[in-house]
CSV table of C-alpha atoms in Angstrom, one decimal:
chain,number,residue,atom,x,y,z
A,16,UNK,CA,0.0,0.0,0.0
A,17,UNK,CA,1.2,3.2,-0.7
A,18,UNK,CA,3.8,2.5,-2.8
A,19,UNK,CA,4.7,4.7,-5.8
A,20,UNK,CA,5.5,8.1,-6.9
A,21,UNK,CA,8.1,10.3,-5.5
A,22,UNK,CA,7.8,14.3,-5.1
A,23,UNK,CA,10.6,16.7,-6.6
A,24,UNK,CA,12.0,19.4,-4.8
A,25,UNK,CA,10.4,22.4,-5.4
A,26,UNK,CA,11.3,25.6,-5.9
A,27,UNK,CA,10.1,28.6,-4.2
A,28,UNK,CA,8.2,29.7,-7.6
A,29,UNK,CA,7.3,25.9,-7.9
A,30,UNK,CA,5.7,26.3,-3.9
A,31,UNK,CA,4.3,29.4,-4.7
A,32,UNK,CA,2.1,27.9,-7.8
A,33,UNK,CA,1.2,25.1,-5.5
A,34,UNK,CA,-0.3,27.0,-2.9
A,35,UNK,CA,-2.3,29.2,-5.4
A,36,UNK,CA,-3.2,26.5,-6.9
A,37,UNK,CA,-4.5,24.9,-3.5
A,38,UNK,CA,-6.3,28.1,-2.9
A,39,UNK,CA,-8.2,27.8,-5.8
A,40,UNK,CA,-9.4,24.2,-5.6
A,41,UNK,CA,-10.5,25.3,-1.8
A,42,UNK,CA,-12.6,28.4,-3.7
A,43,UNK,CA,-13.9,26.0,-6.2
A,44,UNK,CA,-15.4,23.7,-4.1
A,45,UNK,CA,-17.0,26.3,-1.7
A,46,UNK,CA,-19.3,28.0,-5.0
A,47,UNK,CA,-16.3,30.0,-7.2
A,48,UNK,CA,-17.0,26.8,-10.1
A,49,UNK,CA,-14.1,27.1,-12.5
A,50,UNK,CA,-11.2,28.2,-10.2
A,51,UNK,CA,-10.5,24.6,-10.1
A,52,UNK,CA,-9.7,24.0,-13.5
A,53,UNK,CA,-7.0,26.8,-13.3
A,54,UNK,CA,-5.1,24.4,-10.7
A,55,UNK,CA,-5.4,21.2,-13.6
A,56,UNK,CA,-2.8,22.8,-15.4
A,57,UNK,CA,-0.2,24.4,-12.7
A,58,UNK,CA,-0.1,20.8,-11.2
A,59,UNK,CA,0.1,18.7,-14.5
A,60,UNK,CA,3.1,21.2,-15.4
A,61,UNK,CA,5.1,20.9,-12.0
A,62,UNK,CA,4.2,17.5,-11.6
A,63,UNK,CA,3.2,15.7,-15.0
A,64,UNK,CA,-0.5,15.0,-15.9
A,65,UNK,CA,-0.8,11.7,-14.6
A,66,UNK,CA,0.9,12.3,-11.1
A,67,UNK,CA,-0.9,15.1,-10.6
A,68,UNK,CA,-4.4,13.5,-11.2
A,69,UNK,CA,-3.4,11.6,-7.8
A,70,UNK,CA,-1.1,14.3,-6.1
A,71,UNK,CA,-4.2,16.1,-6.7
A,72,UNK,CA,-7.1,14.0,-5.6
A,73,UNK,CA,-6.7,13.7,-1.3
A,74,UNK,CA,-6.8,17.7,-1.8
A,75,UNK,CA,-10.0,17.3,-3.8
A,76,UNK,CA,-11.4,15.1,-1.1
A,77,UNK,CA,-10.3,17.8,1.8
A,78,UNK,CA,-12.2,20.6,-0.1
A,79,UNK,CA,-15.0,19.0,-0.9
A,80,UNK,CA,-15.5,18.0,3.0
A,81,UNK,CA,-15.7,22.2,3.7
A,82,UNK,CA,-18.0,21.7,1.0
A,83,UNK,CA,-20.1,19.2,2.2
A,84,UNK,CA,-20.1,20.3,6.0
A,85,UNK,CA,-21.3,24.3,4.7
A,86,UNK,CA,-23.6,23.4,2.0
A,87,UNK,CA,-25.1,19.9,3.2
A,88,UNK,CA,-28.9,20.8,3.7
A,89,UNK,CA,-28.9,22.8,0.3
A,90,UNK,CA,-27.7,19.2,-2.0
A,91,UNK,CA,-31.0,17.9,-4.2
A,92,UNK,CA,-29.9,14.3,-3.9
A,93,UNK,CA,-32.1,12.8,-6.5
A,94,UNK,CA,-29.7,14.3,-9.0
A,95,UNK,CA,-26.5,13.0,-7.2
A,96,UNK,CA,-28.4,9.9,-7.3
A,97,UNK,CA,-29.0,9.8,-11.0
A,98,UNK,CA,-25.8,10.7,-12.0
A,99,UNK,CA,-23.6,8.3,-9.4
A,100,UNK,CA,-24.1,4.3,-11.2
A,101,UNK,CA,-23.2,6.0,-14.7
A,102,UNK,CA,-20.4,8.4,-13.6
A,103,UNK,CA,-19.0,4.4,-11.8
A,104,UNK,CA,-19.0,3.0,-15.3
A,105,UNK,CA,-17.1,6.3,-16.5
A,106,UNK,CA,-14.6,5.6,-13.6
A,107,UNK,CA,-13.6,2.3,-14.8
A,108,UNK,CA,-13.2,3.6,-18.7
A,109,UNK,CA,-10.9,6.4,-17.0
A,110,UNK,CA,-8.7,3.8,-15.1
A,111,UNK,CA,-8.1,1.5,-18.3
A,112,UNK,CA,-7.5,4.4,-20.5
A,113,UNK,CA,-5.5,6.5,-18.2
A,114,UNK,CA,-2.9,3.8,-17.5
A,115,UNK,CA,-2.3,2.9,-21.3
A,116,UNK,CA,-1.2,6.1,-22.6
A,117,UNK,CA,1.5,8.3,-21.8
A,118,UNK,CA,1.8,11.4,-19.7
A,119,UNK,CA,1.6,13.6,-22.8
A,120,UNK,CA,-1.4,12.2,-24.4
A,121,UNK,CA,-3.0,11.9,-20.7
A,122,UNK,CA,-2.4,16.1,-20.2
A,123,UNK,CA,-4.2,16.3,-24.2
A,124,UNK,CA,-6.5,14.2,-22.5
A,125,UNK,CA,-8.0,16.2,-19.9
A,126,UNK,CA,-7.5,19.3,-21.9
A,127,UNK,CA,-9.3,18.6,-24.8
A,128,UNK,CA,-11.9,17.3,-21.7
A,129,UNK,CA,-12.0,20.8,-20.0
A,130,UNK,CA,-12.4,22.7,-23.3
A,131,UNK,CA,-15.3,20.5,-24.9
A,132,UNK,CA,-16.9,20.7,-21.6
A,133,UNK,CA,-16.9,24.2,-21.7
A,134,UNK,CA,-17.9,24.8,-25.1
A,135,UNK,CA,-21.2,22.8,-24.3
A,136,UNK,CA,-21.8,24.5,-21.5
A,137,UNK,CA,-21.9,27.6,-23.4
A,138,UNK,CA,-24.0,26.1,-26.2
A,139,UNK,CA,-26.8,24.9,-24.0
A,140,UNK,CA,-26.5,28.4,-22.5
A,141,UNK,CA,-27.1,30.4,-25.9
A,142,UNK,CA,-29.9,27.9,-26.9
A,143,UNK,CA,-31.8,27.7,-23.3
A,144,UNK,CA,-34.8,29.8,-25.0
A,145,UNK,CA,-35.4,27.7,-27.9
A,146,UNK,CA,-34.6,24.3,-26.1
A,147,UNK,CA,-35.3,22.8,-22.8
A,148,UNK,CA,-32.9,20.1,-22.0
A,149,UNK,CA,-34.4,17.0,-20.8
A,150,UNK,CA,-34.1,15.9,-16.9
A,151,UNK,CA,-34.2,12.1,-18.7
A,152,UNK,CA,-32.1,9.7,-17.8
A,153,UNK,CA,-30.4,9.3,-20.8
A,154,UNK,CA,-29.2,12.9,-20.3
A,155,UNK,CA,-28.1,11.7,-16.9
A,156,UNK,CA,-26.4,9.1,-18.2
A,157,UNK,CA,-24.2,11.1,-20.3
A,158,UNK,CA,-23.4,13.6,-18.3
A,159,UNK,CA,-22.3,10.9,-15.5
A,160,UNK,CA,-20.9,8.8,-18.0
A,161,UNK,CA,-18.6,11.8,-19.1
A,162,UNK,CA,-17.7,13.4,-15.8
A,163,UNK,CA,-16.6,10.1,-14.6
A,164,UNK,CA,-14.0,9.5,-17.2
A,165,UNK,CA,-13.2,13.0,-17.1
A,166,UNK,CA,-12.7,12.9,-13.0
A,167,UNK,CA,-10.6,9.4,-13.7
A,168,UNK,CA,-8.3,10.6,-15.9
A,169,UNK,CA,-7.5,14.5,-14.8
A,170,UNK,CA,-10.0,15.4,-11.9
A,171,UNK,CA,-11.8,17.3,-15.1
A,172,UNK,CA,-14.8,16.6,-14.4
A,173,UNK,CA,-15.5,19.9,-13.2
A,174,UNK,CA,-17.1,21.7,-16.4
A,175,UNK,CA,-19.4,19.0,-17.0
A,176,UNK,CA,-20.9,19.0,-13.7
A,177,UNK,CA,-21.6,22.8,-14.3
A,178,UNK,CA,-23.2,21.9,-17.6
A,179,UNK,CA,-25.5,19.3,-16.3
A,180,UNK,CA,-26.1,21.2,-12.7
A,181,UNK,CA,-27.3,24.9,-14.4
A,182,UNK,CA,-29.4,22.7,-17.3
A,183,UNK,CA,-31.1,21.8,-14.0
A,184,UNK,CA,-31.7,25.1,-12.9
A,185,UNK,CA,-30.6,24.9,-9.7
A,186,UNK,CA,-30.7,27.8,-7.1
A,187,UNK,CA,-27.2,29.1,-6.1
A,188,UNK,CA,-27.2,27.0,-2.9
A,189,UNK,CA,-28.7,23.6,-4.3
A,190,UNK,CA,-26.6,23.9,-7.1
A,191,UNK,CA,-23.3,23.8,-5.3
A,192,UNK,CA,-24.3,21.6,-2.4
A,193,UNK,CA,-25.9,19.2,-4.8
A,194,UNK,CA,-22.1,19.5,-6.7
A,195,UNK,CA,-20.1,18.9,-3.4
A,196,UNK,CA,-21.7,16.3,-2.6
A,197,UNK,CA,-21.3,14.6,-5.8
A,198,UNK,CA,-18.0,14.8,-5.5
A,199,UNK,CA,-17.2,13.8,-2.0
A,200,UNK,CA,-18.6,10.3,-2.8
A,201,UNK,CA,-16.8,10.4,-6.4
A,202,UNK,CA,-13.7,11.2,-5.2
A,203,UNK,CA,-13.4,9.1,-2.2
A,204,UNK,CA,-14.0,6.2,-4.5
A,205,UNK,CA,-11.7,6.8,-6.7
A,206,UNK,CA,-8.7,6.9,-4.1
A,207,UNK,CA,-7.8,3.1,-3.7
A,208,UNK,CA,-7.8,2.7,-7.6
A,209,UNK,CA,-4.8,5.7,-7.5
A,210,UNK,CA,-3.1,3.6,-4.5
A,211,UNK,CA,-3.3,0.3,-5.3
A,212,UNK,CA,-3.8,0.3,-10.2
A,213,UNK,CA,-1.6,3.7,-10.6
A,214,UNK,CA,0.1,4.0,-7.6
A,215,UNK,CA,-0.3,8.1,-8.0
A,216,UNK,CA,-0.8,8.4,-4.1
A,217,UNK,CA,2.5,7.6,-1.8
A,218,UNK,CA,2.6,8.0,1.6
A,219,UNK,CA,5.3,11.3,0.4
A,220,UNK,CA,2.5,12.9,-1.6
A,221,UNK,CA,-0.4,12.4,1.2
A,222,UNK,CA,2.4,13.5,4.1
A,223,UNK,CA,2.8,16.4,1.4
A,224,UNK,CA,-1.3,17.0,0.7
A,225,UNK,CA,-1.3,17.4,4.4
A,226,UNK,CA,0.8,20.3,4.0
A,227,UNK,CA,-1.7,22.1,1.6
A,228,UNK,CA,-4.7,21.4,3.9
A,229,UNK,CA,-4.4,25.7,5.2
A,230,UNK,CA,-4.5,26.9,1.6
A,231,UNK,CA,-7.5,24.6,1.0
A,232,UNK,CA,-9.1,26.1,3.9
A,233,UNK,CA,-8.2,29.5,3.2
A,234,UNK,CA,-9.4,29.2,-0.6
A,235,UNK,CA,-12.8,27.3,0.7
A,236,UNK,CA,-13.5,30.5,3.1
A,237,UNK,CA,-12.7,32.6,0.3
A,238,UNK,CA,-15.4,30.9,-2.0
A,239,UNK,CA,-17.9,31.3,0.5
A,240,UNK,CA,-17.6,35.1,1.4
A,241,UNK,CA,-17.7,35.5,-2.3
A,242,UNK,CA,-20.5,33.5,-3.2
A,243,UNK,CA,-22.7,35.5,-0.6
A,244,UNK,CA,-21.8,38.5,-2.6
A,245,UNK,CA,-23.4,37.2,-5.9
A,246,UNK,CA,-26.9,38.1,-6.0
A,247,UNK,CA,-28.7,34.5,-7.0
A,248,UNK,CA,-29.9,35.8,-10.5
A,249,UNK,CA,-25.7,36.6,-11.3
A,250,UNK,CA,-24.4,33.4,-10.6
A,251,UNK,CA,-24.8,31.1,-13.2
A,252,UNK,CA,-23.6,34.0,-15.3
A,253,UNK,CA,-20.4,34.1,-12.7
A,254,UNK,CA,-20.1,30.3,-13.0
A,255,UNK,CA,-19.9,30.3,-16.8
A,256,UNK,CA,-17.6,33.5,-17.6
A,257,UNK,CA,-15.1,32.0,-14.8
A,258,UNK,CA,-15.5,29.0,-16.5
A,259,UNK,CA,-14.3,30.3,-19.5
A,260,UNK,CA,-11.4,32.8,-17.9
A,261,UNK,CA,-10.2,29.1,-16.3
A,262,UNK,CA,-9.8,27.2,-19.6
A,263,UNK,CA,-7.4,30.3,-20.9
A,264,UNK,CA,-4.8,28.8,-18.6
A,265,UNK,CA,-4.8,25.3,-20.0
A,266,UNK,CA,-2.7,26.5,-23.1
């Protein structure tokens, strides 16, 4: 158990990216959707894509408990519910995949994830007066389908969630409870598949996620002051432009 990848030393820039980069998974799991997908890169380039998927993924888990404990009595579960057997079956795609390709492909991976994700998102958005997008459970399926490959293979699953989250027209509240709770029980699954198939998580890089847990906290705070300031009818416009401003840094 626990066997597997080594950290490098870091520089002070290297530390200082990091941190900011812990920061903004903290904010993103608190309500500031996007700031996540800023971090995907900054770790995959310090780190390598792969790595960082499970360098990555005990921070996710931290954040997403703020989450949970802040935002608990706002999740709708009967979406969590529909989304949780398909985004399994994406899960096991993501580990078969993710541990036949190489660490170049694997970053082209999760960006070309993280942009097509996006670009939907925006779609739906333009269209939402001439089309209502189903709540059926074929739409469900997709969407879990997708963002469990997505969160396999580069934690990515992030702009796909938004997409399939504001098609449900969630309030500000429900729609990020509903998300963190989602999460917390996808990403806790997906740890002993990291540990034990790509041996991404070593007892170094959880003694060094431990480290980060203040600038998780700090960046979940953050997200929540923030989010109070965003009048309700603002936010999914928020959600989407930050969105947008995140998938700049992937290039």
């Amino acid at each position: 158990m626990f066997e597997g990848i080594s950290l490098p030393d870091l520089s002070t820039l290297q530390w200082s990216l990091v941190i900011i980069a812990a920061i903004l998974i903290g904010a993103s799991k608190t309500g500031i959707s996007g700031a996540g997908m800023i971090s995907i890169p900054i770790l995959a380039t310090i780190f390598g894509g792969k790595m960082s998927a499970g360098l990555v993924l005990p921070m996710l888990s931290v954040a997403d408990t703020f989450a949970v404990i802040y935002y608990n009595r706002h999740a709708q579960w009967k979406y969590v519910l529909k989304l949780l057997p398909w985004t399994v079956l994406g899960i096991f795609l993501g580990i078969f995949v993710g541990d036949k390709i190489s660490d170049t492909a694997f970053k082209q991976l999760i960006g070309i994830i993280v942009i097509s994700s996006i670009a939907i998102m925006i779609w739906q958005d333009i269209k939402k007066k001439k089309i209502n997008v189903p709540d059926y459970w074929w739409f469900a399926a997709l969407m879990g389908f997708s963002g469990g490959f997505a969160t396999m293979i580069g934690n990515a699953a992030g702009g796909i969630m938004a997409l399939y989250l504001l098609s449900m027209r969630l309030p500000k509240n429900s729609y990020i409870g509903t998300g963190a709770w989602f999460f917390f029980v996808v990403n806790l699954f997906k740890i002993p598949f990291h540990i034990f198939i790509w041996k991404t998580i070593s007892l170094e890089s959880f003694a060094f996620d431990l480290t980060l847990i203040p600038a998780l906290a700090i960046g979940a705070l953050l997200g929540i002051k923030i989010v109070k300031l965003i009048p309700e009818k603002a936010y999914r416009i928020f959600v989407i432009i930050i969105t947008i401003i995140s998938a700049i840094f992937l290039f």
